[in-house]
């Protein structure tokens, strides 16, 4: 009996150490979107390139559709090293890394091109530094277009049309303020819960870019998409700092290059997907309208800046750096 127990425990030890060797090389990656979404395709391409250039020393894997948890949970998991890497939107990041809230100020970027100029230069570096202090290494920046409101009730033409409507927002108090300023009600909620909440009338609407509005099937239940372009939020391809520390300098350089290649691919696929998603939702009966005067929405949300700067005077220079970017 004792002998059997001993043999069993020896083999458990052998199994555990074999498993930890395998785990040392596997980088589990969190992805919120389905497999065919530009971000997920780019993540898979990063994973393949990293496995190749490190000759299998590091094999990143991609768990799509948010199956490893909501975005706020996944951010914590990357910080703790429980997850090795991910593609995160900077919206929910603001609750953990205050500097990234600058990116969630409505109308902070003039357009997507300006966002890329800023994020690929010194401004992006300032965000990378802030993320790194929180245990997250941003290797490259993805596109997520611009976000607009959609709802189940009616087209929005002016800020007054938002009054009384209940919108889902991402987990960030700035978005609650944003909807408040328009006279609507905001409910922070995980992305995965939005479809059902729209369907059952728990909320009247949400806000997102075309590809997410389409791929999440929200367009099936919320037919009115009104173009406000109030948020242009970059996303990162990020690695856990604790995992990154264990990588050799040579592999780090190759992985960084793979992340830059993945970002280039993502941005290209993104442009194609935006056009395709718009076609899909319109063909399915979505009513897409331009708001009458986007500046009226911007003006209504303007007080958020003064509140934000008075709470974070140290971040005013970062706002100015963005505004001064070509
Ligand atoms: C998408 C973004 C996701 C997630 C989602 C949301 O555009 O790519 O990371 O933030 O929006 O609204 O929660």
XYZ file of C-alpha atoms and ligand atoms in Angstrom:
339
model
C 0.000 0.000 0.000
C 2.729 2.417 1.055
C 4.695 1.491 -2.028
C 1.753 2.225 -4.331
C 1.230 5.584 -2.650
C 4.880 6.410 -3.077
C 4.862 5.533 -6.788
C 1.694 7.590 -7.242
C 3.155 10.628 -5.543
C 6.395 10.389 -7.534
C 4.439 10.376 -10.764
C 2.317 13.326 -9.619
C 5.538 15.269 -8.992
C 6.804 14.257 -12.440
C 3.540 15.316 -14.057
C 3.448 18.653 -12.267
C 6.946 19.593 -13.291
C 6.267 18.570 -16.906
C 3.162 20.763 -16.821
C 5.026 23.751 -15.435
C 7.676 23.462 -18.153
C 4.902 23.493 -20.753
C 3.234 26.437 -18.999
C 6.453 28.427 -18.924
C 6.300 28.576 -22.703
C 2.556 28.973 -23.184
C 1.360 32.561 -23.095
C -2.394 32.503 -22.542
C -3.969 35.473 -24.287
C -7.308 37.169 -23.682
C -9.394 38.397 -26.638
C -12.881 39.824 -26.285
C -13.879 39.468 -29.935
C -14.702 36.481 -32.157
C -12.004 34.696 -34.164
C -12.674 36.533 -37.438
C -12.567 40.047 -35.909
C -9.558 42.150 -37.037
C -8.083 42.294 -33.516
C -8.320 38.547 -33.004
C -6.883 37.786 -36.448
C -3.972 40.144 -35.696
C -3.460 38.506 -32.288
C -3.305 35.081 -33.907
C -0.791 36.367 -36.420
C 1.304 37.764 -33.515
C 1.053 34.377 -31.770
C 2.245 32.512 -34.867
C 5.112 34.926 -35.483
C 6.280 34.781 -31.858
C 6.215 30.962 -31.836
C 8.258 30.983 -35.018
C 10.888 33.567 -34.096
C 11.418 32.113 -30.617
C 11.552 28.598 -32.087
C 8.773 27.488 -29.784
C 10.330 28.826 -26.586
C 7.230 31.025 -26.315
C 3.914 29.868 -27.737
C 1.198 32.490 -27.297
C -2.386 31.205 -27.501
C -5.555 33.218 -28.097
C -8.769 32.619 -26.140
C -11.398 34.502 -28.147
C -14.946 35.704 -27.346
C -14.019 36.870 -23.849
C -14.248 33.304 -22.526
C -11.550 34.028 -19.966
C -13.631 36.777 -18.335
C -14.805 40.354 -18.710
C -12.332 43.064 -19.711
C -11.954 44.548 -16.191
C -11.258 41.005 -14.880
C -8.800 40.265 -17.651
C -6.902 43.502 -16.948
C -6.433 42.318 -13.364
C -5.363 38.892 -14.579
C -2.681 40.403 -16.810
C -1.501 42.607 -13.951
C -1.125 39.589 -11.711
C 0.497 37.505 -14.465
C -2.338 34.917 -14.416
C -2.797 35.816 -18.084
C 0.325 36.496 -20.151
C -1.065 38.811 -22.790
C -4.172 40.472 -24.201
C -5.691 43.073 -26.472
C -7.271 45.755 -24.308
C -9.354 48.786 -25.102
C -8.113 51.823 -23.161
C -11.651 52.627 -21.926
C -11.887 50.197 -18.997
C -8.158 50.687 -18.334
C -8.815 54.164 -16.936
C -10.157 52.779 -13.663
C -6.747 51.190 -13.000
C -4.285 53.482 -14.782
C -5.642 57.048 -14.327
C -3.436 58.552 -17.060
C -5.211 56.444 -19.670
C -8.438 58.268 -18.773
C -7.161 61.111 -20.917
C -7.978 58.876 -23.894
C -11.553 58.545 -22.657
C -12.250 62.269 -22.690
C -14.918 62.780 -25.352
C -13.648 64.293 -28.613
C -10.025 64.271 -27.372
C -8.794 63.292 -30.855
C -9.857 65.142 -34.000
C -9.808 61.933 -36.038
C -8.346 58.431 -36.152
C -5.295 59.574 -38.089
C -4.362 62.055 -35.369
C -4.855 59.310 -32.774
C -2.330 57.104 -34.594
C 0.203 59.940 -34.909
C -0.085 60.602 -31.201
C -0.003 56.969 -30.068
C 2.910 56.006 -32.328
C 4.996 58.887 -30.916
C 5.854 60.533 -27.573
C 2.255 60.640 -26.404
C 1.946 56.871 -26.817
C 5.165 56.479 -24.850
C 3.683 58.417 -21.936
C 0.757 55.989 -21.844
C 3.105 53.004 -22.119
C 5.080 54.329 -19.134
C 1.908 54.694 -17.067
C 0.719 51.193 -18.011
C 4.088 49.738 -17.191
C 3.894 51.140 -13.655
C 0.660 49.144 -13.301
C 2.284 45.901 -14.480
C 1.239 46.022 -18.128
C 3.647 46.326 -21.066
C 2.024 47.885 -24.165
C 3.849 46.549 -27.220
C 1.781 48.178 -29.958
C -1.443 50.087 -30.574
C -4.500 48.855 -32.435
C -7.277 50.850 -34.066
C -10.858 50.756 -32.832
C -12.283 53.495 -35.007
C -14.691 55.866 -33.339
C -17.692 55.185 -31.155
C -21.255 56.426 -31.629
C -24.586 55.848 -29.899
C -27.141 53.255 -30.962
C -30.490 52.432 -29.442
C -33.747 50.539 -29.765
C -36.099 53.550 -29.778
C -35.346 56.311 -32.286
C -32.665 58.102 -34.273
C -30.659 60.632 -32.274
C -30.261 63.961 -34.064
C -29.551 66.398 -31.235
C -28.359 66.045 -27.609
C -31.983 66.537 -26.517
C -32.878 63.205 -28.178
C -30.683 61.407 -25.611
C -32.788 62.671 -22.713
C -34.334 59.889 -20.685
C -32.643 57.068 -22.632
C -30.709 54.425 -20.709
C -27.317 53.573 -22.182
C -24.835 50.856 -21.387
C -21.316 52.227 -21.057
C -17.977 50.539 -20.465
C -16.712 50.354 -16.916
C -15.433 53.914 -16.433
C -16.999 56.811 -14.539
C -16.118 59.256 -17.325
C -18.656 57.552 -19.573
C -21.331 57.879 -16.923
C -20.601 61.614 -16.837
C -20.652 61.713 -20.634
C -24.185 60.319 -20.866
C -25.308 62.411 -17.857
C -24.224 65.579 -19.641
C -26.598 64.682 -22.458
C -29.471 64.083 -20.060
C -29.461 60.279 -20.457
C -28.858 57.560 -17.865
C -25.745 55.410 -17.999
C -25.227 51.884 -16.719
C -21.703 50.424 -16.683
C -21.961 46.824 -17.853
C -19.744 44.072 -19.275
C -19.748 43.826 -23.072
C -21.043 40.255 -22.991
C -24.231 41.292 -21.205
C -25.287 44.030 -23.601
C -27.180 41.971 -26.201
C -29.572 40.464 -23.725
C -30.003 43.740 -21.854
C -31.001 45.472 -25.088
C -33.339 42.652 -25.962
C -35.101 42.642 -22.605
C -35.241 46.439 -22.342
C -32.947 46.690 -19.297
C -31.164 49.325 -21.395
C -32.286 51.308 -24.443
C -28.915 51.592 -26.093
C -25.155 51.480 -26.008
C -22.269 53.030 -27.903
C -19.577 51.452 -30.016
C -17.846 51.369 -33.406
C -19.404 49.666 -36.471
C -17.442 46.388 -36.247
C -18.458 45.784 -32.615
C -22.059 46.872 -33.226
C -22.144 44.321 -36.027
C -20.099 41.391 -34.660
C -21.904 41.441 -31.291
C -25.235 41.342 -33.178
C -26.436 44.370 -31.221
C -27.758 45.722 -34.531
C -30.388 42.977 -34.499
C -32.010 44.485 -31.422
C -30.962 48.164 -31.554
C -31.661 49.466 -35.046
C -30.873 53.159 -34.684
C -27.180 54.014 -35.016
C -26.487 57.757 -34.837
C -23.027 58.971 -35.764
C -21.569 61.171 -33.023
C -17.966 59.850 -33.098
C -17.625 60.967 -29.475
C -14.791 58.595 -28.547
C -11.717 57.514 -30.488
C -10.128 54.933 -28.240
C -6.885 53.177 -29.048
C -6.339 49.587 -27.944
C -3.097 47.903 -26.930
C -1.487 44.604 -27.551
C -0.149 44.095 -24.031
C 1.982 41.607 -22.132
C 2.102 41.059 -18.368
C 5.143 42.862 -16.938
C 5.924 39.832 -14.748
C 6.012 37.597 -17.846
C 7.964 40.140 -19.902
C 10.689 40.343 -17.238
C 11.477 36.672 -17.812
C 12.104 37.110 -21.559
C 15.647 37.416 -22.966
C 16.593 40.710 -24.636
C 16.878 38.988 -27.983
C 13.387 37.485 -27.759
C 12.016 40.817 -26.498
C 13.187 42.553 -29.670
C 11.658 39.869 -31.899
C 8.371 39.905 -29.948
C 8.172 43.686 -30.111
C 8.618 43.465 -33.869
C 5.848 40.852 -34.086
C 3.575 43.210 -32.118
C 4.302 46.084 -34.501
C 3.564 43.802 -37.473
C 0.332 42.695 -35.823
C -0.722 46.324 -35.323
C -0.072 47.076 -38.973
C -2.174 44.091 -39.998
C -4.940 45.004 -37.534
C -5.200 48.564 -38.838
C -5.461 47.340 -42.410
C -8.099 44.724 -41.557
C -9.892 47.304 -39.435
C -10.455 49.672 -42.339
C -11.894 46.826 -44.426
C -14.093 45.573 -41.595
C -15.533 49.015 -40.827
C -16.821 49.292 -44.384
C -18.110 45.719 -44.389
C -19.858 46.048 -41.031
C -21.681 49.165 -42.147
C -22.926 47.299 -45.225
C -24.052 44.326 -43.137
C -26.034 46.367 -40.610
C -27.663 48.539 -43.262
C -28.627 45.494 -45.312
C -30.215 44.060 -42.161
C -32.348 47.179 -41.709
C -30.303 49.366 -39.343
C -31.025 53.068 -39.715
C -27.697 54.892 -39.662
C -27.850 58.678 -39.464
C -25.418 61.564 -39.079
C -26.311 63.781 -36.127
C -27.259 67.319 -37.122
C -24.404 69.086 -35.380
C -21.608 67.008 -33.788
C -20.271 70.218 -32.197
C -23.452 70.397 -30.100
C -22.587 67.007 -28.555
C -19.026 68.146 -28.002
C -20.221 71.327 -26.303
C -22.615 69.382 -24.057
C -19.772 67.102 -22.920
C -17.196 69.886 -22.496
C -17.678 70.294 -18.687
C -16.109 66.835 -18.258
C -12.725 68.361 -19.134
C -12.795 70.950 -16.352
C -13.900 68.337 -13.793
C -11.208 65.966 -14.936
C -8.424 68.555 -14.859
C -9.392 69.750 -11.411
C -9.238 66.141 -10.151
C -5.993 65.363 -12.069
C -4.049 68.597 -12.601
C -0.935 66.519 -13.381
C -2.615 65.170 -16.539
C -3.395 68.537 -18.131
C -0.088 68.564 -20.012
C -0.874 65.187 -21.568
C -4.220 66.560 -22.805
C -2.366 69.531 -24.297
C 0.217 67.216 -25.918
C -2.579 65.324 -27.642
C -4.351 68.474 -28.758
C -1.079 69.780 -30.181
C -0.429 66.619 -32.213
C -0.714 67.091 -35.974
C -15.079 47.247 -28.376
C -13.683 47.001 -27.875
C -13.716 45.976 -26.769
C -14.676 46.388 -25.689
C -16.019 46.757 -26.257
C -16.974 47.294 -25.200
O -15.061 48.227 -29.384
O -12.866 46.524 -28.921
O -12.423 45.805 -26.228
O -14.131 47.455 -24.956
O -15.883 47.700 -27.298
O -17.765 48.163 -25.523
O -16.915 46.829 -24.054
